[in-house]
Amino acid sequence: MTTPAPPDLLYSETEDDLRAAVRSLLTDRGGPTAALAEAETGRPYDPDLWRSLATGMGTAGLLVPERLGGQGATAREAAVVLEELGRSVAAVPYLTSAVLAVRTLLGCDTARPEVAGPLAALADGTRVGALAVPLPTAPGGAPHGTVRGGAGLSGEITSVAGAAGADVLLVPADSGLYAVDATAPGVTVTPVTPLDLTRPLARVTLTGATATLLAEPARARTAVADALLTGAGLLASEQLGLAEWCLAETVRYTGGRHQFGRPVGSFQALKHRLAALWLDIVSARATARNAADALATGSPDTAVAVAVAQAHCGEVAVRAAQECVQLHGGIGMTWEHPAHLYLKRAKSDQIALGTPGRHRETLARLVDLPGPAG
Amino acid sequence: MSGPTTSPKDGAAAARSGGTDATALDADALRRRVADLLTTHDPATTDRLDFLRARFDAGLAWIHFPEGLGGLGAPRALQQVVDQALEAGGAPDNAPRRIGIGLGMAAPTLLRHGTDAQRRRFLRPLWTGEEVWCQLFSEPGAGSDLAALATRATRDGEGDGWIVDGQKVWTSQAHLARWGILLARTDPDLPKHRGITYFVCDMTDPGVDVRPLRQITGEAEFNEVFLTGVRIPDTHRLGGVGEGWQVARTTLMNERVAIGGARVPRESGMIGLVADTWRRQPELRTHDLHQRLLKLWVDAEAARLTAERLGRQLALGQPGPEGSGMKLAFARLNQEISGLEVELLAEEGLGYDDWTLTRPELVDFTGRDAGYRYLRAKGNSIEGGTSEVLLNIIAERVLGLPPEPRTDKDAAWKDLPR
């Protein structure tokens, strides 16, 4: 068992500054309370917030080199943005457009105008993209062949995150990867009612839809696999931010809520649970940073780092959200309190881009711990 | 011999560690001093103890200590430069693991609270290992609640000293020790934290009776120490009368530092051992064990990365509260992983290597067989602060949750129920 070179698991000053800017924007826009109001509008996302975050602050182009119209930053900076988005359960298509769709395009030949064009538009946030695969797809598990090419694309893809509200869909098909304009004839995007009210899901139906070929099948597979790996690795940072909010809010609440003549947070039964959760989050931060750093540096350890981060952070975020609901008591069960948004996001994130169990199975292969024969 | 060139990193580390003085020693200056020592005391021809004494006198023992006490007042971060240069020169070390209590707990306390005479008397033989130290803190009636301790120190009627009576427990190295750092109650009428005084106890006093304490592994790492009419001169008191609790905090803070924060490679420790068994013996594998092994592998890797992150923070002089969590995490992991390994080994897990009462000088949690590791790991969540107390500390000091209401803090010690 070899140990990779020490990763940089801390936050740089630039990353701290970026975090402060994103947090300030999200706080100004009302934080979790606004997220609840937004969820009830039925819109896939808040276009004003997206414009400020993606275009105004330039975060949509963090993963894109400057020569291709982006900011030339790395997965480390995108991870910090996702931490803050998780902390505020903001309904913006950052993971689906600025990470999954952008990374898919970056995996294609960016010298070709049909790739560079949409990439630049996603990088400056003026257009929104979505990778048309079911959200539960784990890295390495990309389904191909459900959509068939020909004169036009035909087929159906379920549970596509961010498809509702997307301008361009990146569709893996049997004959390669295609770009499909969401408004083109033969494209139907049918929203489904999601468990997570802050991340829209839709069924994408294509009936002879006009499409532009972005990559041949082999390149398409690599591009999609790389995008899913990046997405899974960075999702860990969203889960981290989400869990941190749940802990901080629960500590605040139990410190002020009195029963039996004492703050309920002074009872050991609650303190021990919160301290244990803090421990979980401390280690979640180490694994999420490790995944972001591996993705940023192209480390040979990236697949292990991502699988560890997903196997760990997916569980920690759910535990944090569940503890948040339980330790808030009755108010945690209400629609009015935002705790439920975090629980729903955490539970959906646990399924997104591979469940913790699936990532552990991946690890079994990667680190040579095979299961029993047969 | 030409030393390696100084990297800019060394300079930066020195600046951060408080080396603001323009005349502060840099890595090159330290390497020159090491070279001088190696010239005047060639390790190949110098007696080990003579070399260690010369190293101490040259200020190269612990360079962050003051001059004259084994140090040079240099940044602690540069100690590794000295250690590496000495190792490269073939110098003997002071077997630091054998004298961990002296180095990690007694020495910082002596430095911070000792008189000049005490520091000069004790620090040199402590560092060279000529005199082993032990810690006489815990008692049968004072574990997590250490401040409740009942060992009494009363003024010796005849002179300027003290007479100590009581019982201490979980004392490692007591059977080898020349000195013990001792907490004793000097005023039972005061609240418990205020009536304690800190002493250096002579372990060769006829009133000191050290008995091995056999533990669940069959061995006896620790001792019980019975103190009957032990005489301690007042010159062996550390800090003021009744100020022992504040002095002890220095010792205990250093204990926590010593326990947390070490860097570990992937699959080191318990998880590496069970992973090896898993790979070597496919016939033992079941689906259930596979799922549990993978979960523990992820947890161990997450803990390793957390330690890695903490280590980086410490190196940059930004200690985070993460340190207080590492001991908790490793205690749980050690217990769960070793438990899984015994189960995995099945028939072999039914056996045990040796129940003979032995007295190991050093403890290796991963030493011996899986059954031993399983039993020894039970202590990891008790020794050095129980996991339950550590969770309280995290909840109150890191998260800022309100303390439990307490009735024992302001009452006279003698009135507390025992």
Tab-separated table of N, CA and C in Angstrom, chain B residues 317-371:
chain	number	residue	atom	x	y	z
B	317	GLY	N	1.952	26.779	12.701
B	317	GLY	CA	1.674	27.559	13.906
B	317	GLY	C	0.216	27.952	14.025
B	318	GLN	N	-0.682	27.143	13.425
B	318	GLN	CA	-2.127	27.416	13.545
B	318	GLN	C	-2.815	26.215	14.171
B	319	PRO	N	-2.530	25.922	15.437
B	319	PRO	CA	-3.163	24.739	16.018
B	319	PRO	C	-4.679	24.899	16.047
B	320	GLY	N	-5.387	23.919	15.539
B	320	GLY	CA	-6.848	23.973	15.545
B	320	GLY	C	-7.381	23.098	16.653
B	321	PRO	N	-8.679	23.184	16.901
B	321	PRO	CA	-9.260	22.345	17.950
B	321	PRO	C	-9.338	20.879	17.540
B	322	GLU	N	-8.962	20.581	16.278
B	322	GLU	CA	-9.057	19.204	15.799
B	322	GLU	C	-8.276	18.234	16.674
B	323	GLY	N	-7.195	18.719	17.292
B	323	GLY	CA	-6.338	17.841	18.087
B	323	GLY	C	-7.099	17.104	19.171
B	324	SER	N	-8.050	17.796	19.797
B	324	SER	CA	-8.770	17.152	20.892
B	324	SER	C	-9.650	16.019	20.379
B	325	GLY	N	-9.913	16.000	19.086
B	325	GLY	CA	-10.746	14.933	18.547
B	325	GLY	C	-9.984	13.707	18.102
B	326	MET	N	-8.689	13.869	17.833
B	326	MET	CA	-7.950	12.746	17.249
B	326	MET	C	-7.891	11.536	18.176
B	327	LYS	N	-7.704	11.788	19.466
B	327	LYS	CA	-7.609	10.665	20.395
B	327	LYS	C	-8.913	9.878	20.412
B	328	LEU	N	-10.022	10.610	20.412
B	328	LEU	CA	-11.334	9.958	20.368
B	328	LEU	C	-11.472	9.089	19.128
B	329	ALA	N	-11.095	9.653	17.996
B	329	ALA	CA	-11.268	8.934	16.737
B	329	ALA	C	-10.411	7.672	16.719
B	330	PHE	N	-9.169	7.788	17.161
B	330	PHE	CA	-8.290	6.620	17.096
B	330	PHE	C	-8.689	5.561	18.125
B	331	ALA	N	-9.209	5.986	19.271
B	331	ALA	CA	-9.669	5.006	20.257
B	331	ALA	C	-10.788	4.150	19.659
B	332	ARG	N	-11.764	4.808	19.046
B	332	ARG	CA	-12.884	4.073	18.468
B	332	ARG	C	-12.403	3.147	17.350
B	333	LEU	N	-11.548	3.699	16.478
B	333	LEU	CA	-11.063	2.903	15.356
B	333	LEU	C	-10.272	1.688	15.831
B	334	ASN	N	-9.352	1.909	16.772
B	334	ASN	CA	-8.543	0.796	17.261
B	334	ASN	C	-9.417	-0.311	17.823
B	335	GLN	N	-10.458	0.093	18.552
B	335	GLN	CA	-11.327	-0.909	19.161
B	335	GLN	C	-12.138	-1.659	18.105
B	336	GLU	N	-12.707	-0.916	17.172
B	336	GLU	CA	-13.569	-1.580	16.184
B	336	GLU	C	-12.761	-2.445	15.229
B	337	ILE	N	-11.602	-1.937	14.820
B	337	ILE	CA	-10.812	-2.694	13.850
B	337	ILE	C	-10.250	-3.963	14.484
B	338	SER	N	-9.737	-3.848	15.707
B	338	SER	CA	-9.171	-5.047	16.331
B	338	SER	C	-10.283	-6.054	16.647
B	339	GLY	N	-11.473	-5.546	16.975
B	339	GLY	CA	-12.604	-6.448	17.210
B	339	GLY	C	-12.974	-7.204	15.938
B	340	LEU	N	-12.966	-6.475	14.812
B	340	LEU	CA	-13.269	-7.108	13.529
B	340	LEU	C	-12.209	-8.157	13.183
B	341	GLU	N	-10.960	-7.845	13.521
B	341	GLU	CA	-9.893	-8.775	13.155
B	341	GLU	C	-10.018	-10.095	13.917
B	342	VAL	N	-10.343	-10.017	15.196
B	342	VAL	CA	-10.515	-11.251	15.971
B	342	VAL	C	-11.634	-12.089	15.350
B	343	GLU	N	-12.726	-11.406	14.973
B	343	GLU	CA	-13.865	-12.098	14.370
B	343	GLU	C	-13.473	-12.720	13.026
B	344	LEU	N	-12.724	-11.956	12.232
B	344	LEU	CA	-12.277	-12.443	10.922
B	344	LEU	C	-11.416	-13.691	11.071
B	345	LEU	N	-10.560	-13.691	12.084
B	345	LEU	CA	-9.627	-14.807	12.244
B	345	LEU	C	-10.325	-16.090	12.669
B	346	ALA	N	-11.560	-15.960	13.148
B	346	ALA	CA	-12.393	-17.110	13.476
B	346	ALA	C	-11.666	-18.065	14.421
B	347	GLU	N	-11.282	-19.253	13.950
B	347	GLU	CA	-10.704	-20.250	14.862
B	347	GLU	C	-9.444	-19.715	15.539
B	348	GLU	N	-8.619	-19.023	14.760
B	348	GLU	CA	-7.398	-18.456	15.335
B	348	GLU	C	-7.758	-17.397	16.384
B	349	GLY	N	-8.884	-16.720	16.149
B	349	GLY	CA	-9.326	-15.691	17.089
B	349	GLY	C	-9.733	-16.245	18.437
B	350	LEU	N	-9.952	-17.539	18.505
B	350	LEU	CA	-10.301	-18.164	19.784
B	350	LEU	C	-9.101	-18.293	20.706
B	351	GLY	N	-7.899	-18.211	20.129
B	351	GLY	CA	-6.697	-18.377	20.937
B	351	GLY	C	-6.139	-17.051	21.421
B	352	TYR	N	-5.109	-17.119	22.238
B	352	TYR	CA	-4.440	-15.918	22.750
B	352	TYR	C	-2.968	-16.258	22.862
B	353	ASP	N	-2.102	-15.282	22.567
B	353	ASP	CA	-0.692	-15.670	22.478
B	353	ASP	C	-0.070	-16.054	23.821
B	354	ASP	N	-0.356	-15.286	24.889
B	354	ASP	CA	0.360	-15.546	26.134
B	354	ASP	C	-0.256	-14.746	27.278
B	355	TRP	N	-0.678	-15.458	28.326
B	355	TRP	CA	-1.258	-14.760	29.484
B	355	TRP	C	-0.229	-14.509	30.580
B	356	THR	N	1.025	-14.870	30.348
B	356	THR	CA	2.046	-14.709	31.389
B	356	THR	C	2.140	-13.255	31.826
B	357	LEU	N	2.271	-13.040	33.125
B	357	LEU	CA	2.446	-11.676	33.641
B	357	LEU	C	3.830	-11.165	33.252
B	358	THR	N	3.852	-10.205	32.319
B	358	THR	CA	5.124	-9.589	31.925
B	358	THR	C	5.057	-8.109	32.259
B	359	ARG	N	6.248	-7.471	32.246
B	359	ARG	CA	6.310	-6.044	32.560
B	359	ARG	C	6.965	-5.317	31.389
B	360	PRO	N	6.216	-5.025	30.318
B	360	PRO	CA	6.835	-4.401	29.144
B	360	PRO	C	7.301	-2.981	29.464
B	361	GLU	N	8.498	-2.644	28.962
B	361	GLU	CA	8.999	-1.298	29.210
B	361	GLU	C	8.343	-0.301	28.265
B	362	LEU	N	8.047	-0.764	27.056
B	362	LEU	CA	7.384	0.080	26.074
B	362	LEU	C	6.074	-0.576	25.683
B	363	VAL	N	5.095	0.219	25.345
B	363	VAL	CA	3.809	-0.332	24.938
B	363	VAL	C	3.644	-0.125	23.447
B	364	ASP	N	3.271	-1.179	22.745
B	364	ASP	CA	2.968	-1.064	21.328
B	364	ASP	C	1.544	-1.576	21.138
B	365	PHE	N	0.621	-0.640	20.868
B	365	PHE	CA	-0.789	-1.038	20.736
B	365	PHE	C	-0.991	-2.051	19.615
B	366	THR	N	-0.113	-2.007	18.615
B	366	THR	CA	-0.275	-2.942	17.498
B	366	THR	C	0.654	-4.147	17.652
B	367	GLY	N	1.297	-4.246	18.808
B	367	GLY	CA	2.188	-5.377	19.010
B	367	GLY	C	1.402	-6.656	19.284
B	368	ARG	N	2.068	-7.758	19.265
B	368	ARG	CA	1.488	-9.072	19.578
B	368	ARG	C	0.309	-9.415	18.667
B	369	ASP	N	-0.546	-10.345	19.090
B	369	ASP	CA	-1.553	-10.850	18.160
B	369	ASP	C	-2.869	-10.082	18.267
B	370	ALA	N	-3.829	-10.494	17.435
B	370	ALA	CA	-5.080	-9.737	17.335
B	370	ALA	C	-5.831	-9.711	18.670
B	371	GLY	N	-5.787	-10.817	19.392
B	371	GLY	CA	-6.495	-10.866	20.672
B	371	GLY	C	-5.921	-9.851	21.655
